[in-house]
CSV table of C-alpha atoms in Angstrom, one decimal:
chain,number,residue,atom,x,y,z
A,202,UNK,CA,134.4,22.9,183.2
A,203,UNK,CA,137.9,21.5,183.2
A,204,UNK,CA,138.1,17.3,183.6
A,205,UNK,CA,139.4,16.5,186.7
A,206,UNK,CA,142.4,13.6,186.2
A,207,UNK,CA,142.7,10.4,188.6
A,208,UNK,CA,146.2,9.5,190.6
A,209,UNK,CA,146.1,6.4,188.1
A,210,UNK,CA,145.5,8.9,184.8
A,211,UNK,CA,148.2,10.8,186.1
A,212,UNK,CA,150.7,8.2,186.9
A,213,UNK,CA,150.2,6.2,183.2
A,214,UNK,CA,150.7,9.7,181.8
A,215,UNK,CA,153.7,10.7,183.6
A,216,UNK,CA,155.0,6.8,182.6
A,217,UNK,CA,154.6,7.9,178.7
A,218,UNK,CA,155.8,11.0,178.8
A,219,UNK,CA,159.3,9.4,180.4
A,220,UNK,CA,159.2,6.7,177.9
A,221,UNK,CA,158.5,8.8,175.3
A,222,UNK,CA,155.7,7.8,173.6
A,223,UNK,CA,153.5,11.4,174.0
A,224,UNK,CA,155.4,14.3,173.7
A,225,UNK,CA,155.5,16.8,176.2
A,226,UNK,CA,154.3,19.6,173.4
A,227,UNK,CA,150.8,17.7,173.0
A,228,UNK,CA,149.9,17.5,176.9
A,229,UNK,CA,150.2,20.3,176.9
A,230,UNK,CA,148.4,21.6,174.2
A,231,UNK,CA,145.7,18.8,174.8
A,232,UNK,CA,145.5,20.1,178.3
A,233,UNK,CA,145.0,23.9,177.3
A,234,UNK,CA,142.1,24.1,176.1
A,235,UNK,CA,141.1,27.5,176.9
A,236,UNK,CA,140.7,30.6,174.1
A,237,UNK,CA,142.2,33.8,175.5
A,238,UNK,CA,141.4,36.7,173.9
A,239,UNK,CA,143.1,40.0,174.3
A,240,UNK,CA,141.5,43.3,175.9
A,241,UNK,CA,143.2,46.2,176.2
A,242,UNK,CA,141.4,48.7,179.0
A,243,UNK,CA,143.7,51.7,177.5
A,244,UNK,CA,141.8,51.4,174.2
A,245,UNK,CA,138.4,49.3,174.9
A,246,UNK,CA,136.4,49.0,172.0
A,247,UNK,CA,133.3,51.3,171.7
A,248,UNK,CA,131.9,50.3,168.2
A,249,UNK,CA,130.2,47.1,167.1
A,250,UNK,CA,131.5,45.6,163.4
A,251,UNK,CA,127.7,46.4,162.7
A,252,UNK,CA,128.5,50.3,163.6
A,253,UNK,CA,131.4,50.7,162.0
A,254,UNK,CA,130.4,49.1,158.6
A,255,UNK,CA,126.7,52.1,158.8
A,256,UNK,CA,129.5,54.5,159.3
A,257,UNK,CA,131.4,53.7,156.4
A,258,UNK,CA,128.0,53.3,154.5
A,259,UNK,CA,126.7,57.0,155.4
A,260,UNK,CA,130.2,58.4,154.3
A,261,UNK,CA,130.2,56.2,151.0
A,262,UNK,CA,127.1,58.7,150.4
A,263,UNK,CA,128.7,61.7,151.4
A,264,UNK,CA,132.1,60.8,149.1
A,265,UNK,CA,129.7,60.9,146.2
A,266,UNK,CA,128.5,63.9,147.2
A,267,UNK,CA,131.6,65.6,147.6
A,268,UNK,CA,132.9,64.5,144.6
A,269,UNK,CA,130.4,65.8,142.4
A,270,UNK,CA,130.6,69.2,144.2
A,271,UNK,CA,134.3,69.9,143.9
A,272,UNK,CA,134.6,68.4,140.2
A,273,UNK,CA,131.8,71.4,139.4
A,274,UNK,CA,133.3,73.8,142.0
A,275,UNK,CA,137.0,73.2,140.8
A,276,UNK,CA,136.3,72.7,136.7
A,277,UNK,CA,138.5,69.6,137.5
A,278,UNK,CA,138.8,65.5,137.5
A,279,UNK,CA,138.1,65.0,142.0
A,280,UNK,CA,137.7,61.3,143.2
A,281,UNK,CA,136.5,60.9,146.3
A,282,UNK,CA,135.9,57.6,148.0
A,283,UNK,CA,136.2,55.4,151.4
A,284,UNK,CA,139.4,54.1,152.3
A,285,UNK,CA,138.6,52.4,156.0
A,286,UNK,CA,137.1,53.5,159.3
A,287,UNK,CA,138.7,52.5,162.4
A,288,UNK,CA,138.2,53.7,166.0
A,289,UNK,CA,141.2,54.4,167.4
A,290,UNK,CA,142.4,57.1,170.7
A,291,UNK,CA,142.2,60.8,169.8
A,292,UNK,CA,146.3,61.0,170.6
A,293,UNK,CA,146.5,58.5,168.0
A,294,UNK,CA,144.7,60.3,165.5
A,295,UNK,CA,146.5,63.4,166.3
A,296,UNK,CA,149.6,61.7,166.1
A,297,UNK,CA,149.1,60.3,162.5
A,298,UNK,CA,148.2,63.6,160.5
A,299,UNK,CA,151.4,66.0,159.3
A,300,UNK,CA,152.1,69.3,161.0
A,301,UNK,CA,150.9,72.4,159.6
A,302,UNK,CA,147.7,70.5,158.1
A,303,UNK,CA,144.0,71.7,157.4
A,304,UNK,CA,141.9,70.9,160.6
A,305,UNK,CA,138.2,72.4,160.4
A,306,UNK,CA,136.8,71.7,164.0
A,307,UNK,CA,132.9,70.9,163.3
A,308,UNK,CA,129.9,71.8,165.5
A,309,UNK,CA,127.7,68.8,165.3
A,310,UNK,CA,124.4,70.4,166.0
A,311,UNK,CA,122.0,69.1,167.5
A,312,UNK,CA,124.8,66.6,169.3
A,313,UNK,CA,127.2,67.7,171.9
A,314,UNK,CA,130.6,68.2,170.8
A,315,UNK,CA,132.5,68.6,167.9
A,316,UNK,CA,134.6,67.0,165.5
A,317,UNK,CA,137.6,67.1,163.3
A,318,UNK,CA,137.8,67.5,159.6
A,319,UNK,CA,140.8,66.9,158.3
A,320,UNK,CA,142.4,67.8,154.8
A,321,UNK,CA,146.1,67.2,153.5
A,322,UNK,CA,148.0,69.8,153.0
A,323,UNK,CA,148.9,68.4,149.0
A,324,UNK,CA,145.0,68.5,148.4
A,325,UNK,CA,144.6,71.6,150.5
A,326,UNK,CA,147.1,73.8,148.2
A,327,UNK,CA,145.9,71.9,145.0
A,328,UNK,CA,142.0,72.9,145.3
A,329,UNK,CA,143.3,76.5,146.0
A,330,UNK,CA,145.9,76.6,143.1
A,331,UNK,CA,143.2,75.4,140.9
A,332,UNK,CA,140.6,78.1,142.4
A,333,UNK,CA,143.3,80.8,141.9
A,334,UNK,CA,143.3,79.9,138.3
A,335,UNK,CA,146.4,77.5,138.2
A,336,UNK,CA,146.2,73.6,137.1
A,337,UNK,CA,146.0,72.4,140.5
A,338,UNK,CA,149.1,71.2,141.4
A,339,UNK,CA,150.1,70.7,145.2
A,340,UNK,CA,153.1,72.4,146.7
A,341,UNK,CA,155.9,70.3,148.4
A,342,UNK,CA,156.7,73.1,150.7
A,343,UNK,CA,155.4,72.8,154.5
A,344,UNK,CA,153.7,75.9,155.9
A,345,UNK,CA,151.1,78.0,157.3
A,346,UNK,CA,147.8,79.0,155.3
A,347,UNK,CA,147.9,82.6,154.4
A,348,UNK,CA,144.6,84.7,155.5
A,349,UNK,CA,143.2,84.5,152.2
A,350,UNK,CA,144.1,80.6,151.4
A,351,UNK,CA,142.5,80.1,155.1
A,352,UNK,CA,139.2,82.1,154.0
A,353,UNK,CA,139.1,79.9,150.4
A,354,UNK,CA,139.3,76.9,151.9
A,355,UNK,CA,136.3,78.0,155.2
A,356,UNK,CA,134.6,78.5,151.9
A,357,UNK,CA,135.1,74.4,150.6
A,358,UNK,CA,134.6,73.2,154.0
A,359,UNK,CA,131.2,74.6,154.0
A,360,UNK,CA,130.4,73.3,150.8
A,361,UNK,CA,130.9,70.1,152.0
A,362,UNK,CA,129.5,70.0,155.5
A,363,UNK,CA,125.6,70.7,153.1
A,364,UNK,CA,127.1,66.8,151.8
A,365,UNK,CA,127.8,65.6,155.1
A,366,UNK,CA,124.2,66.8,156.4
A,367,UNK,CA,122.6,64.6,153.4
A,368,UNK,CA,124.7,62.0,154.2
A,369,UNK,CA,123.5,61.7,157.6
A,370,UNK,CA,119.7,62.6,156.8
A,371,UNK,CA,118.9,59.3,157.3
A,372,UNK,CA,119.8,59.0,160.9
A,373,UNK,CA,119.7,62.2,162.5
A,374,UNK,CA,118.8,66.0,160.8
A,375,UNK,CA,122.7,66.5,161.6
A,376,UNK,CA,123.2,70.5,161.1
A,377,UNK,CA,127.1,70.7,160.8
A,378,UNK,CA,129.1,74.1,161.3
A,379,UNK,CA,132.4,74.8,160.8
A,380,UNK,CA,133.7,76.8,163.9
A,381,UNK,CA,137.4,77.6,163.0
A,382,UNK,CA,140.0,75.8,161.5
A,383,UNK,CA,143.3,75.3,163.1
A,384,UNK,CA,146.9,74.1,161.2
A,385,UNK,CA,148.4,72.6,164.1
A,386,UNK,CA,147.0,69.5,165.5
A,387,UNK,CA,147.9,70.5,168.7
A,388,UNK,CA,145.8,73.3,168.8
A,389,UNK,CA,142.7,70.8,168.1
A,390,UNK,CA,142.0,69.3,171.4
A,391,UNK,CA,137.7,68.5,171.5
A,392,UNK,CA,138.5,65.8,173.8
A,393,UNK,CA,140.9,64.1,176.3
A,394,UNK,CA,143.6,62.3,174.3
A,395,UNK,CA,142.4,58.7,175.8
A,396,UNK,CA,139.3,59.4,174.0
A,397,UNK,CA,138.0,57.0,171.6
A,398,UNK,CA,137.1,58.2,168.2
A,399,UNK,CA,136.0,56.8,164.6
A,400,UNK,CA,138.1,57.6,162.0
A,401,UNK,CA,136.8,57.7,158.7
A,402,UNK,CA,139.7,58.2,155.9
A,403,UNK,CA,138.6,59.4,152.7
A,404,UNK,CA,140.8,59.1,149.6
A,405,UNK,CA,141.3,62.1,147.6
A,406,UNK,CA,142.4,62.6,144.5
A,407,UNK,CA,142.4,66.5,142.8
A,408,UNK,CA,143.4,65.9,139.2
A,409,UNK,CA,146.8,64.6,139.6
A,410,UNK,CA,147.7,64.8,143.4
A,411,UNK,CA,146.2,62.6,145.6
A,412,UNK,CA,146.0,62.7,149.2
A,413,UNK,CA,143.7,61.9,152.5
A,414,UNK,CA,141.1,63.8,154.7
A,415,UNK,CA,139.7,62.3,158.0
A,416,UNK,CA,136.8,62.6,159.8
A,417,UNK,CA,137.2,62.1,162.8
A,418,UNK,CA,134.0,61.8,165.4
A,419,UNK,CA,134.6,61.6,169.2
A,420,UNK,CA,132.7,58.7,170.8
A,421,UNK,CA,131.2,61.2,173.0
A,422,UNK,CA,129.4,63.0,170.7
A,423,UNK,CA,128.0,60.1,168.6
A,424,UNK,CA,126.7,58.1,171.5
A,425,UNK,CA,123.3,59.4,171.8
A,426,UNK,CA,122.5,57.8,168.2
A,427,UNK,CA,124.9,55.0,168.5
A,428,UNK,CA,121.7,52.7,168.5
A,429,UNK,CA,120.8,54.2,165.3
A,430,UNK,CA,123.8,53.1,163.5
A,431,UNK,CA,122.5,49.9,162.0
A,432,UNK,CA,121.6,48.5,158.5
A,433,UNK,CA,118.2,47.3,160.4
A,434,UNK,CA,117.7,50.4,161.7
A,435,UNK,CA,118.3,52.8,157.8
A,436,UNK,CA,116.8,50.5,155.9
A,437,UNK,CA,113.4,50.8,157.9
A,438,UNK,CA,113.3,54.2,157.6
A,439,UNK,CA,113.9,54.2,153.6
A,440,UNK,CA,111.1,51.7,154.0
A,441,UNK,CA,108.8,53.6,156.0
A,442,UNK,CA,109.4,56.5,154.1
A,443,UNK,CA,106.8,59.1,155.7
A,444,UNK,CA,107.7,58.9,159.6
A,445,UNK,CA,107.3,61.3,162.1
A,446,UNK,CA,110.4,62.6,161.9
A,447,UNK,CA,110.9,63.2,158.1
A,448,UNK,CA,107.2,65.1,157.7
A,449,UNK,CA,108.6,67.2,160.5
A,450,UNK,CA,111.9,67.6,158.0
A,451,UNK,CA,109.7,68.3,155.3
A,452,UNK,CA,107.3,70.4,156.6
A,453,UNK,CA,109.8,72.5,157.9
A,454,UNK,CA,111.8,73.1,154.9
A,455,UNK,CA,108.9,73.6,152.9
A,456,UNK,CA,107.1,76.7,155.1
A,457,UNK,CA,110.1,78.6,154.2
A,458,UNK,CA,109.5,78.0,150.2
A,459,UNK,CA,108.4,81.4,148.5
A,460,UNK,CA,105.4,80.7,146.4
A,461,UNK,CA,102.6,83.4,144.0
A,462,UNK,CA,99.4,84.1,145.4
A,463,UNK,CA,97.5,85.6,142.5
A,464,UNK,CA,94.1,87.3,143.1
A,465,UNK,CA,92.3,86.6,139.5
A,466,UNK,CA,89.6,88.6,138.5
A,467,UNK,CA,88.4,87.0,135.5
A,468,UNK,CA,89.6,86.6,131.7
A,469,UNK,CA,89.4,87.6,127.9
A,470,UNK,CA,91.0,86.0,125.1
A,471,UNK,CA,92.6,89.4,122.6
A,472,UNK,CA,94.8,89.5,119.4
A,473,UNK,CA,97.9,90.8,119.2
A,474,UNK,CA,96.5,94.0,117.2
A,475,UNK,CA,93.8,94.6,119.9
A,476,UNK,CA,96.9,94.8,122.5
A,477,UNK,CA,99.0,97.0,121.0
A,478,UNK,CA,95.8,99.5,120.4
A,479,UNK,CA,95.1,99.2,124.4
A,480,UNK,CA,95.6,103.2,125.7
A,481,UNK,CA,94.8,104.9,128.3
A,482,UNK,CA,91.2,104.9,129.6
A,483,UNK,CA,90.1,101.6,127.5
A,484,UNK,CA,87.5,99.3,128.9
A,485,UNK,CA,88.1,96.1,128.5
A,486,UNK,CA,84.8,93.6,129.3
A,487,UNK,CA,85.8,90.3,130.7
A,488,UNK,CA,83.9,87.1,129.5
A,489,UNK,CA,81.8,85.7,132.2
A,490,UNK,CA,82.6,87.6,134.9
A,491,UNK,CA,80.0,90.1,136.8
A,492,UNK,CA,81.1,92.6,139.9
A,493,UNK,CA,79.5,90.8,141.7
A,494,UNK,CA,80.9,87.1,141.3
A,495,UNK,CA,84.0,86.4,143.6
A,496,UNK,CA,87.3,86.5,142.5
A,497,UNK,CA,89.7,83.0,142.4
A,498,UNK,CA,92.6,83.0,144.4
A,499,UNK,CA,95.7,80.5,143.0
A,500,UNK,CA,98.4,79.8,144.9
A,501,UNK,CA,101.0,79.1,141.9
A,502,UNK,CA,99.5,78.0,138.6
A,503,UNK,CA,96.9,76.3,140.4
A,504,UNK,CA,93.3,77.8,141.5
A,505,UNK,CA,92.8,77.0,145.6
A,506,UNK,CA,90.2,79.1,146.7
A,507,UNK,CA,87.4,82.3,145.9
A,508,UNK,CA,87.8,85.4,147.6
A,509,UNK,CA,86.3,88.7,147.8
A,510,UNK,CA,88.5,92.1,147.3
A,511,UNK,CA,89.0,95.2,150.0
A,512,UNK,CA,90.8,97.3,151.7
A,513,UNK,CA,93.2,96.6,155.3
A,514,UNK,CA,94.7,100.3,156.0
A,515,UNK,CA,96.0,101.8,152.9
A,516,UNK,CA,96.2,98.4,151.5
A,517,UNK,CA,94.5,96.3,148.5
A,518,UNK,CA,93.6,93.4,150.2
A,519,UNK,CA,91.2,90.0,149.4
A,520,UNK,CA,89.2,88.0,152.1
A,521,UNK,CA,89.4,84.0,151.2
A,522,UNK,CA,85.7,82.8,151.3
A,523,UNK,CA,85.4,79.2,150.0
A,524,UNK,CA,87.7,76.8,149.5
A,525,UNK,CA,87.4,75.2,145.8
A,526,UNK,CA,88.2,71.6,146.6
A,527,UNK,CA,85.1,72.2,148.9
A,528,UNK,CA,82.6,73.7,146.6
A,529,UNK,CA,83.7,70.6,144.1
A,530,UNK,CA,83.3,68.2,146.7
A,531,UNK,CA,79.7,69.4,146.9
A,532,UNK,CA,79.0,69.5,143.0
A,533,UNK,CA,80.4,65.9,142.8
A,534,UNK,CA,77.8,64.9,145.7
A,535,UNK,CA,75.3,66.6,144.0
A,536,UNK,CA,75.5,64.7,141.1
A,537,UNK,CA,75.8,61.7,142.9
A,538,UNK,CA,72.2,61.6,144.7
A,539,UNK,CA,70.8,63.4,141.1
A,540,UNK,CA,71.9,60.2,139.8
A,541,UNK,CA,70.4,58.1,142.4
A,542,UNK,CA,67.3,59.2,142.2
């Protein structure tokens, strides 16, 4: 609340000022006291220092990543690290980057919208000169990607969207797919140009050319895990380690893993000799093992369960009877009272 000044105040301060004893300067700075600070409505601020500084954490991640990838893919020195993130309007971002360029637009499965993967032209020509079979050097011409330059570099972008998925694990399953890629910016419009973005700018060096790619992500379509975007927030879930959602990730990924199933029906140790004399008609008598004892079932190298053989259709076939963890469970409680008593 500002301090309210007497008639007498003001009349001995208006009598110094005129003698000149307090300069005019210091009133007035004494009597402005208030801090304005600037907001501009055309470009309001959507992301917290807090946001920005996960962001540029997640894609520190995904630099590594991508580094390691296209130093194996290209049989070449690649540096890839984080130069800044900003959020900034999507005309501005459009703006900045040369025309023709390398824009893959990005599905970002499972959020709405897309976003804009960016690469310069000097790294774009340099990864395909050096996939061609050249030493990787950039081109200083401006133009158009050729069919098959367009189709080598859907091929990169791919590569690196299974980097950006890792990168994000820890905050969403993100599931990126490349749609198309376009080579002039203008032909890349995923939002209004008023839009705010975040821009993340990723140095790039390909053995001796250097260069930039952006990623740029609408505020649109990173708003539903914008309260996810915290150091509190990723450091939990490295902590918690087995939430909901990651045995979900897990258990998913792993029911699509090919594993043996092996129906044993018993053993015998033989020499070497004995093999190579096997023909034909030979009998060979397993150790232990009667027709009538079940047959173990392993799943891998590892025995899970006993199980009786058959027929479905025209098909060999086994029926799972017991489960072996069981039948141990019992001979272990078995033991247990014996030993009681």
């Amino acid at each position: 609340m500002n301090e309210v000044l007497s008639q007498d105040e003001i009349d001995q301060l208006l009598t110094a000022i005129s003698t000149g004893d307090i300069e005019s300067e210091e009133v007035s700075q004494a009597t402005d006291q208030r801090k304005i600070k600037i907001y501009d409505f055309k470009r309001p601020d959507k992301f917290s220092k807090e946001q920005i500084r996960t962001v540029s954490i997640m894609h520190e991640t995904f630099a590594r990543l991508t580094t390691t990838a296209l130093s194996a893919q290209l049989r070449s020195m690649v540096h890839v690290h984080v130069a800044s993130v900003d959020q900034l309007t999507y005309e501005e971002f459009i703006r900045s980057i040369p025309n023709p360029t390398t824009l893959g637009i990005i599905n970002m499965d499972p959020l709405k919208g897309s976003a804009v993967l960016e690469i310069d032209p000097a790294i774009t020509f340099s990864i395909i000169d050096r996939l061609f079979g050249g030493q990787g050097e950039g081109t200083k011409v401006q133009r158009d990607l050729s069919d098959i330059e367009q189709s080598v570099m859907e091929g990169i972008i791919v590569r690196i969207l299974g980097n950006l998925r890792e990168a994000w694990s820890q905050v969403i399953d993100l599931r990126p797919r490349l749609g198309q890629i376009e080579t002039n910016p203008q032909f890349a419009q995923i939002v209004p140009p008023t839009e705010m973005v975040v821009l993340v700018t990723l140095e790039t060096k390909v053995g001796e050319v250097e260069g930039m790619m952006n990623f740029c992500i609408p505020y649109l379509t990173i708003e539903p895990i914008i309260s996810k975007l915290s150091a509190q927030y990723m450091y939990s879930t490295v902590r918690s380690g087995a939430t909901t959602e990651n045995l979900n990730i897990i258990k998913e990924r792993l029911s699509t893993v090919h594993v043996n199933v092996v129906a044993e029906i018993g053993s015998i140790n033989l020499t070497v000799r004995d093999v190579l004399s096997l023909r034909v008609g030979d009998v060979i008598r397993l150790q232990d093992t009667r027709t009538t004892d079940p047959m173990v079932l392993k799943i891998g190298n590892r025995k899970k369960f006993l199980c009786r053989p058959g027929l479905v259709g025209n098909k060999v076939a086994v029926q799972i009877t017991q489960k072996l963890e069981d039948i141990e469970k019992e001979e272990f409680e078995e033991l247990a009272v014996e030993g009681e008593e």
